[in-house]
Each structure stands twice: as structure tokens, then as C-alpha cells.
Amino acid sequence: MKFSLFVHMERLDASQNHQDLYEEFIALCEIADKGGMHAIWTGEHHGMDFTIAPNPFVNIADLARRTKNVRLGTGTVIAPFWHPIKLAGEAAMTDIITGGRLDIGIARGAYSFEYERLLPGLDPWGAGQRMRELIPAVKGIWAGDYAHNGEFWKFPPTTSAPKPLQQPHPPIWVAARDPNSHEFAVANGCNVQCTPLANGEAEIASLMERFNSACEKAADIPRPKIMLLQHTYVGSDEADIERAAQEVSTYYNYFFAWFKNERPTHQGLIERLSDEELAANPNLTPQKMRENMPIGTADEVISRLKVYEDLGYDEYSFWVDTGMSFERKKASLERFIADVMPAFR
């Protein structure tokens, strides 16, 4: 099982400025590269200071000059916000800039907050339909002289300018959760990214079952790869681990508050959650975070990750965004590289 870093600029409040956040983002990526991680993933979000990532290709182009070994992936671009010709060209240019290190993760998107601002009236089903039309179209444009007459896009024969360095194209990953998404990804020769969020090992096993079922239905297609994305913290002692569980609990309360899209926002941030609100959800307590995620000592994290490896996951992505300080994220990542990764070599 290979290891990667999943990272954005992110903040819960305005206590850090954006320039500092970007420098910290770069520092974490450089640690991952020097530490022997396989890849770095960074995504796309709009108008949300919670997850600051307006164009992952810009960040990846910068990382291409600051790193030497890691693959650089979009985790993920949001399909309904892209025209196929635009995505094909920008991705191909980024592949050239990175020297052929680009992976492209694509998703339908998760936040109605973004839908109502960029494509009012869009819902998750419609976003998924756009993703299913987008991916084959992008492949066709990379191949060249491709015309499209679909539900969402129509254009005459078009060839990507430029074409990607990797041939026939960079690896494509699809963010999948339900069985239909797994089946679409596998049938189209795409790898799969999945996250159980805070749902624990039963969900992790179920995601793998959905993937295996999709592979069985498309037995004539080479088996793609599957990646597991999860919040992770390697602590120095019990007090440090307890603090991390509290911080991840807070993060998930904000995540789901953004997902529900019900709270007022000001300057790109939602209204702060009260202590009572943070304690209200029994599924998001610090104890649940420790039960359901690799949050613990290096040995405890290794034991968790061995279970995922045995299930068949090809890649494990260390989701570092948690709302905690840069110093704490950095220390956990360094312990992961030094004390956890060697157990899998």
C-alpha cells in the first residue's frame, strides 16, 4: 500500500492570513516529497475559507518546481464547473509542467453552497450526470479530432492543445461512494478515490465491497486502483492524542455545518459553532473520532492501516486538514513518515 498526502489551505476562522496558510501548505508538501510519499493531492473549492482551493492546477504547477519525486494529483476537480475542452487543455498543460507527474481526480462535488453560486439549481444527481458526460469527452479531446453532442455540452471536432505528456493520458480517478459511481469508474478505466468520512471500518469495508463488485461486473477491463482517504493523526503521547481527537471532532462539526448549508456566512466563513453545538452530535464526539479513525500512537495507526491494506486498498491518503495548528500537523506528518510508513516497506 502506497502513501500520499491530501492537503488544502484551510481555516475555521480568520486568525491566519492566506499568505501564511499557503506557505504552510507548501511546507507540508515538501515534507511529503522528501519523506518518500508517493503523491500529493489537492482539490477545488470556491468561496469557502474553510477549504481554500480555487484551482488545483495552479497549486500543482507551483509544487512541480518545489518537489522532485511525488506525483501531483487533483483531489478533486469538480466536474460540473468545467467545460471538457477547458479541462482537457489545462490538465494537459499541467502534465507537461509537472514532467508527467499529474493524476486527475474528478468528482461531482459535495457542497450545495458551491452549486448555488456557480450553477444555481444544480443538485448532486445533476452534478453526477455532468461528471459521467465529462470524463469520456475529456478522453476524446486528448485523443484528438473529437466532436461531442451531449446533454450538457456540444462542440465540433476538437483536439486538446496541448496534449498531455503521459500517453494515452494522465491517470484519472473518480471520487466514488455509491455502487453506481464505482461501476461507472471501473467501466471507464478510471481509478477510484473514496473516503468513509467519520464512519469507521464498517464503511471502509463496504466501500471495498462496492469496488470489488464493480470490478467483477467489468471483468474484461484491467482492474484499476483504489485509494482510501482519511483523517489521520500520529500522536506523541496520550494528552497529544486526546487533543487531536478533539480537534478532528471540531473539524467534522464544521464540515457537516458547511455541508448542510444552513448557517450564515460572513467573508467566506460560517458563523462560529458554540460549545453546545459542538457537543450536540453523538456521532462526532472525540471518542468517536478515535474509534473510527487512525488517531493514536504510531503502533495504533500501523494496526489500523494494516487492516486497510489487507482489504485491498492500493493507496492510503493522509488527510492532514483538521483545523489544528501547522506545528501540530507538521509533527504528526513527520511521525507518520518516520514511524508508520517503514512498517509497510
Short mmCIF file of C-alpha atoms in Angstrom, two decimals:
data_model
loop_
_atom_site.label_atom_id
_atom_site.label_comp_id
_atom_site.label_asym_id
_atom_site.label_seq_id
_atom_site.Cartn_x
_atom_site.Cartn_y
_atom_site.Cartn_z
CA MET A 1 0.00 0.00 0.00
CA LYS A 2 1.40 3.37 -1.05
CA PHE A 3 1.02 6.56 0.98
CA SER A 4 0.06 10.06 -0.10
CA LEU A 5 -0.77 13.43 1.44
CA PHE A 6 -4.17 15.07 0.98
CA VAL A 7 -3.92 18.78 1.74
CA HIS A 8 -5.58 22.14 1.12
CA MET A 9 -5.26 25.56 2.59
CA GLU A 10 -7.95 25.56 5.27
CA ARG A 11 -9.08 27.52 8.29
CA LEU A 12 -12.01 27.65 10.71
CA ASP A 13 -11.72 31.38 11.37
CA ALA A 14 -9.78 34.45 10.24
CA SER A 15 -6.93 34.07 12.75
CA GLN A 16 -4.46 33.14 9.98
CA ASN A 17 -3.89 35.10 6.80
CA HIS A 18 -3.93 33.48 3.38
CA GLN A 19 -0.25 34.07 2.63
CA ASP A 20 0.81 32.22 5.79
CA LEU A 21 -1.62 29.41 5.01
CA TYR A 22 -0.10 28.99 1.55
CA GLU A 23 3.45 28.87 2.89
CA GLU A 24 2.34 26.21 5.37
CA PHE A 25 0.67 24.26 2.56
CA ILE A 26 3.96 24.30 0.63
CA ALA A 27 5.96 23.24 3.70
CA LEU A 28 3.74 20.20 4.30
CA CYS A 29 4.05 19.21 0.63
CA GLU A 30 7.84 19.49 0.74
CA ILE A 31 7.92 17.25 3.84
CA ALA A 32 5.81 14.66 1.98
CA ASP A 33 8.12 14.75 -1.05
CA LYS A 34 11.35 14.49 0.93
CA GLY A 35 9.84 11.84 3.18
CA GLY A 36 9.18 9.42 0.34
CA MET A 37 5.42 9.70 -0.01
CA HIS A 38 4.00 8.55 -3.33
CA ALA A 39 1.74 11.52 -4.13
CA ILE A 40 0.21 14.81 -3.03
CA TRP A 41 -3.48 15.53 -3.64
CA THR A 42 -5.15 18.94 -3.53
CA GLY A 43 -8.64 19.91 -4.59
CA GLU A 44 -11.05 22.53 -5.87
CA HIS A 45 -13.48 24.64 -3.85
CA HIS A 46 -14.96 28.09 -4.32
CA GLY A 47 -15.96 30.91 -1.99
CA MET A 48 -15.23 28.84 1.14
CA ASP A 49 -12.50 29.91 3.54
CA PHE A 50 -12.94 26.52 5.18
CA THR A 51 -11.27 24.79 2.21
CA ILE A 52 -9.28 27.29 0.15
CA ALA A 53 -8.56 25.74 -3.25
CA PRO A 54 -9.91 27.73 -6.22
CA ASN A 55 -7.80 25.97 -8.87
CA PRO A 56 -5.68 22.91 -8.06
CA PHE A 57 -3.75 23.17 -11.33
CA VAL A 58 -2.24 26.48 -10.19
CA ASN A 59 -1.04 24.95 -6.92
CA ILE A 60 0.24 21.82 -8.69
CA ALA A 61 2.22 23.89 -11.19
CA ASP A 62 3.93 25.62 -8.25
CA LEU A 63 4.53 22.29 -6.48
CA ALA A 64 6.11 20.90 -9.65
CA ARG A 65 9.03 23.30 -9.15
CA ARG A 66 9.29 22.68 -5.40
CA THR A 67 9.16 18.85 -5.40
CA LYS A 68 11.15 16.15 -7.17
CA ASN A 69 9.58 12.74 -6.73
CA VAL A 70 5.91 12.80 -5.72
CA ARG A 71 3.07 12.51 -8.16
CA LEU A 72 0.76 15.52 -8.04
CA GLY A 73 -2.97 14.97 -8.13
CA THR A 74 -6.23 16.88 -8.16
CA GLY A 75 -8.28 15.62 -5.28
CA THR A 76 -10.61 16.60 -6.88
CA VAL A 77 -11.72 18.91 -9.68
CA ILE A 78 -15.48 19.45 -9.58
CA ALA A 79 -16.88 18.17 -12.86
CA PRO A 80 -19.90 20.46 -13.35
CA PHE A 81 -17.71 23.56 -13.03
CA TRP A 82 -15.56 22.62 -16.07
CA HIS A 83 -16.09 22.59 -19.82
CA PRO A 84 -14.47 19.43 -21.27
CA ILE A 85 -12.24 21.40 -23.68
CA LYS A 86 -11.03 23.68 -20.89
CA LEU A 87 -10.33 20.79 -18.51
CA ALA A 88 -8.53 18.76 -21.18
CA GLY A 89 -6.24 21.66 -22.11
CA GLU A 90 -5.43 22.87 -18.58
CA ALA A 91 -4.78 19.33 -17.35
CA ALA A 92 -2.54 18.57 -20.33
CA MET A 93 -0.55 21.78 -19.80
CA THR A 94 -0.15 20.89 -16.12
CA ASP A 95 1.01 17.41 -17.04
CA ILE A 96 3.75 18.95 -19.18
CA ILE A 97 4.74 21.37 -16.39
CA THR A 98 4.98 18.51 -13.88
CA GLY A 99 7.06 16.34 -16.20
CA GLY A 100 4.34 13.74 -16.45
CA ARG A 101 3.59 13.53 -12.72
CA LEU A 102 -0.07 14.54 -12.91
CA ASP A 103 -3.01 12.44 -11.71
CA ILE A 104 -6.53 13.80 -12.21
CA GLY A 105 -9.18 13.14 -9.59
CA ILE A 106 -12.70 14.16 -10.63
CA ALA A 107 -15.86 14.40 -8.51
CA ARG A 108 -19.41 15.64 -8.81
CA GLY A 109 -18.86 17.98 -5.82
CA ALA A 110 -20.19 17.89 -2.30
CA TYR A 111 -21.34 21.36 -1.26
CA SER A 112 -24.67 22.89 -2.24
CA PHE A 113 -23.05 26.19 -1.12
CA GLU A 114 -20.91 26.00 -4.28
CA TYR A 115 -23.66 24.71 -6.57
CA GLU A 116 -25.98 27.61 -5.80
CA ARG A 117 -23.23 30.12 -6.58
CA LEU A 118 -21.67 28.61 -9.71
CA LEU A 119 -24.60 26.69 -11.22
CA PRO A 120 -27.85 27.68 -9.47
CA GLY A 121 -30.37 24.85 -9.50
CA LEU A 122 -27.77 22.11 -9.69
CA ASP A 123 -28.25 19.14 -7.36
CA PRO A 124 -25.99 16.13 -6.65
CA TRP A 125 -27.77 13.93 -9.21
CA GLY A 126 -27.37 16.51 -11.96
CA ALA A 127 -23.74 17.05 -10.98
CA GLY A 128 -23.14 13.31 -11.24
CA GLN A 129 -24.67 13.24 -14.72
CA ARG A 130 -22.33 16.01 -15.81
CA MET A 131 -19.36 14.06 -14.47
CA ARG A 132 -20.42 10.98 -16.44
CA GLU A 133 -20.55 13.04 -19.63
CA LEU A 134 -17.36 14.99 -18.92
CA ILE A 135 -14.88 12.14 -18.43
CA PRO A 136 -15.38 10.32 -21.78
CA ALA A 137 -15.39 13.71 -23.52
CA VAL A 138 -12.06 14.75 -22.00
CA LYS A 139 -10.52 11.44 -23.07
CA GLY A 140 -11.83 12.01 -26.59
CA ILE A 141 -10.38 15.53 -26.75
CA TRP A 142 -6.98 14.22 -25.65
CA ALA A 143 -7.13 11.60 -28.41
CA GLY A 144 -7.95 14.37 -30.89
CA ASP A 145 -10.46 15.36 -33.57
CA TYR A 146 -13.28 14.60 -31.17
CA ALA A 147 -16.78 16.01 -31.67
CA HIS A 148 -19.39 15.95 -28.91
CA ASN A 149 -23.18 16.17 -28.94
CA GLY A 150 -24.28 15.54 -25.39
CA GLU A 151 -26.90 16.71 -22.93
CA PHE A 152 -24.66 19.35 -21.35
CA TRP A 153 -22.01 20.18 -23.97
CA LYS A 154 -21.94 20.31 -27.76
CA PHE A 155 -18.90 21.16 -29.91
CA PRO A 156 -17.38 20.29 -33.31
CA PRO A 157 -14.19 18.21 -33.75
CA THR A 158 -11.62 19.39 -31.23
CA THR A 159 -8.10 18.37 -30.25
CA SER A 160 -6.53 19.27 -26.91
CA ALA A 161 -3.88 21.97 -27.20
CA PRO A 162 -1.52 20.89 -25.82
CA LYS A 163 -1.80 17.14 -25.50
CA PRO A 164 -0.68 15.58 -22.19
CA LEU A 165 2.84 14.29 -21.76
CA GLN A 166 1.62 10.96 -20.35
CA GLN A 167 0.12 8.73 -23.02
CA PRO A 168 -2.58 7.99 -23.70
CA HIS A 169 -3.37 10.42 -20.86
CA PRO A 170 -2.75 11.01 -17.13
CA PRO A 171 -4.41 8.53 -14.76
CA ILE A 172 -8.00 9.52 -13.99
CA TRP A 173 -9.52 8.92 -10.56
CA VAL A 174 -13.22 9.17 -9.76
CA ALA A 175 -14.49 10.04 -6.28
CA ALA A 176 -16.95 7.21 -5.65
CA ARG A 177 -19.26 6.26 -2.82
CA ASP A 178 -22.43 4.61 -4.13
CA PRO A 179 -22.29 1.40 -6.23
CA ASN A 180 -23.23 3.23 -9.45
CA SER A 181 -20.24 5.56 -9.11
CA HIS A 182 -17.89 2.62 -8.58
CA GLU A 183 -19.35 0.89 -11.64
CA PHE A 184 -19.02 4.00 -13.80
CA ALA A 185 -15.39 4.50 -12.75
CA VAL A 186 -14.32 0.91 -13.36
CA ALA A 187 -16.23 0.61 -16.65
CA ASN A 188 -14.47 3.74 -17.91
CA GLY A 189 -11.00 2.58 -16.89
CA CYS A 190 -10.71 5.04 -14.02
CA ASN A 191 -9.18 4.54 -10.60
CA VAL A 192 -11.33 5.17 -7.51
CA GLN A 193 -10.91 7.60 -4.63
CA CYS A 194 -13.13 7.07 -1.63
CA THR A 195 -13.49 8.39 1.90
CA PRO A 196 -15.56 6.99 4.75
CA LEU A 197 -15.50 10.42 6.44
CA ALA A 198 -16.16 9.65 10.14
CA ASN A 199 -17.97 6.33 9.62
CA GLY A 200 -15.26 3.84 10.56
CA GLU A 201 -14.13 0.40 9.46
CA ALA A 202 -17.56 -0.99 8.53
CA GLU A 203 -17.89 1.75 5.91
CA ILE A 204 -14.29 1.19 4.76
CA ALA A 205 -15.00 -2.50 4.20
CA SER A 206 -18.28 -1.67 2.44
CA LEU A 207 -16.54 0.74 0.06
CA MET A 208 -14.13 -2.03 -0.91
CA GLU A 209 -17.04 -4.44 -1.45
CA ARG A 210 -18.65 -1.94 -3.83
CA PHE A 211 -15.38 -1.59 -5.72
CA ASN A 212 -14.85 -5.36 -5.96
CA SER A 213 -18.40 -5.83 -7.21
CA ALA A 214 -17.84 -3.19 -9.87
CA CYS A 215 -14.63 -4.94 -10.96
CA GLU A 216 -16.48 -8.27 -11.23
CA LYS A 217 -19.13 -6.66 -13.47
CA ALA A 218 -16.40 -5.28 -15.76
CA ALA A 219 -14.19 -8.36 -15.81
CA ASP A 220 -12.89 -7.56 -19.30
CA ILE A 221 -11.34 -4.29 -18.10
CA PRO A 222 -7.97 -4.30 -16.23
CA ARG A 223 -8.55 -3.83 -12.52
CA PRO A 224 -7.97 -0.17 -11.62
CA LYS A 225 -6.52 1.15 -8.35
CA ILE A 226 -8.46 2.22 -5.28
CA MET A 227 -7.39 4.85 -2.76
CA LEU A 228 -8.67 5.38 0.79
CA LEU A 229 -8.68 8.96 2.09
CA GLN A 230 -8.98 9.51 5.82
CA HIS A 231 -8.07 11.93 8.58
CA THR A 232 -5.01 10.65 10.42
CA TYR A 233 -3.01 11.75 13.44
CA VAL A 234 0.11 10.17 14.91
CA GLY A 235 0.49 11.46 18.45
CA SER A 236 3.45 11.83 20.78
CA ASP A 237 1.62 10.86 23.99
CA GLU A 238 -1.91 10.33 25.32
CA ALA A 239 -2.54 14.02 26.02
CA ASP A 240 -1.47 14.90 22.49
CA ILE A 241 -3.73 12.21 21.02
CA GLU A 242 -6.73 13.33 23.09
CA ARG A 243 -6.20 16.88 21.90
CA ALA A 244 -6.07 15.71 18.29
CA ALA A 245 -9.32 13.77 18.67
CA GLN A 246 -10.98 16.94 19.98
CA GLU A 247 -9.62 18.97 17.07
CA VAL A 248 -10.80 16.43 14.48
CA SER A 249 -14.21 16.37 16.18
CA THR A 250 -14.41 20.15 15.84
CA TYR A 251 -13.35 19.93 12.20
CA TYR A 252 -16.11 17.46 11.34
CA ASN A 253 -18.73 19.57 13.06
CA TYR A 254 -17.71 22.43 10.77
CA PHE A 255 -17.55 20.10 7.74
CA PHE A 256 -21.15 18.99 8.22
CA ALA A 257 -22.29 22.53 9.01
CA TRP A 258 -20.89 23.60 5.63
CA PHE A 259 -22.48 20.54 4.03
CA LYS A 260 -25.93 21.41 5.41
CA ASN A 261 -25.51 24.99 4.11
CA GLU A 262 -27.85 26.47 6.71
CA ARG A 263 -25.64 28.82 8.75
CA PRO A 264 -24.97 32.45 7.89
CA THR A 265 -21.62 33.24 6.26
CA HIS A 266 -19.51 36.38 6.50
CA GLN A 267 -16.36 37.00 4.49
CA GLY A 268 -16.24 33.37 3.36
CA LEU A 269 -16.60 31.85 6.83
CA ILE A 270 -19.66 30.37 8.52
CA GLU A 271 -20.85 31.66 11.86
CA ARG A 272 -18.86 30.06 14.66
CA LEU A 273 -20.30 26.97 16.33
CA SER A 274 -20.98 27.22 20.06
CA ASP A 275 -19.63 24.71 22.57
CA GLU A 276 -23.16 23.34 22.92
CA GLU A 277 -23.44 22.82 19.16
CA LEU A 278 -20.03 21.15 19.02
CA ALA A 279 -21.14 18.67 21.70
CA ALA A 280 -24.60 18.00 20.25
CA ASN A 281 -23.83 15.29 17.68
CA PRO A 282 -23.09 11.92 19.36
CA ASN A 283 -21.53 10.60 16.13
CA LEU A 284 -18.89 13.34 16.09
CA THR A 285 -17.51 13.18 19.61
CA PRO A 286 -13.75 12.97 20.21
CA GLN A 287 -14.27 9.39 21.37
CA LYS A 288 -15.93 8.52 18.05
CA MET A 289 -13.04 10.10 16.17
CA ARG A 290 -10.60 7.79 17.98
CA GLU A 291 -12.84 4.78 17.41
CA ASN A 292 -13.32 5.40 13.71
CA MET A 293 -10.02 6.89 12.50
CA PRO A 294 -6.29 6.25 12.74
CA ILE A 295 -5.74 8.68 15.60
CA GLY A 296 -3.26 7.34 18.15
CA THR A 297 0.30 6.19 18.65
CA ALA A 298 2.39 5.05 15.69
CA ASP A 299 1.73 1.41 16.59
CA GLU A 300 -2.02 2.00 16.81
CA VAL A 301 -2.03 3.74 13.43
CA ILE A 302 0.01 0.92 11.88
CA SER A 303 -2.51 -1.64 13.15
CA ARG A 304 -5.38 0.31 11.60
CA LEU A 305 -3.62 0.73 8.27
CA LYS A 306 -2.72 -2.97 8.08
CA VAL A 307 -6.46 -3.72 8.12
CA TYR A 308 -6.97 -1.39 5.15
CA GLU A 309 -4.04 -2.96 3.30
CA ASP A 310 -5.46 -6.43 3.90
CA LEU A 311 -8.81 -5.30 2.49
CA GLY A 312 -7.03 -4.48 -0.77
CA TYR A 313 -6.53 -0.71 -0.81
CA ASP A 314 -3.68 0.30 -3.14
CA GLU A 315 -3.10 3.74 -1.65
CA TYR A 316 -3.77 5.39 1.69
CA SER A 317 -4.02 9.18 1.69
CA PHE A 318 -3.20 11.03 4.91
CA TRP A 319 -5.85 13.78 5.15
CA VAL A 320 -3.98 16.40 7.15
CA ASP A 321 -6.56 19.23 7.20
CA THR A 322 -8.05 19.34 10.68
CA GLY A 323 -8.19 22.94 11.85
CA MET A 324 -5.23 22.31 14.17
CA SER A 325 -2.08 24.42 14.09
CA PHE A 326 0.55 24.00 11.40
CA GLU A 327 3.06 22.87 14.03
CA ARG A 328 0.79 20.02 15.12
CA LYS A 329 0.01 18.92 11.57
CA LYS A 330 3.71 19.02 10.72
CA ALA A 331 4.70 16.96 13.78
CA SER A 332 2.05 14.32 13.06
CA LEU A 333 3.06 14.06 9.40
CA GLU A 334 6.73 13.71 10.31
CA ARG A 335 5.92 10.96 12.83
CA PHE A 336 3.82 9.21 10.17
CA ILE A 337 6.73 9.25 7.72
CA ALA A 338 9.34 8.21 10.29
CA ASP A 339 7.40 5.72 12.40
CA VAL A 340 4.46 4.38 10.34
CA MET A 341 5.49 4.17 6.70
CA PRO A 342 8.53 1.92 7.31
CA ALA A 343 6.17 -0.81 8.57
CA PHE A 344 4.78 -1.11 5.02
CA ARG A 345 8.01 -1.25 3.02
#
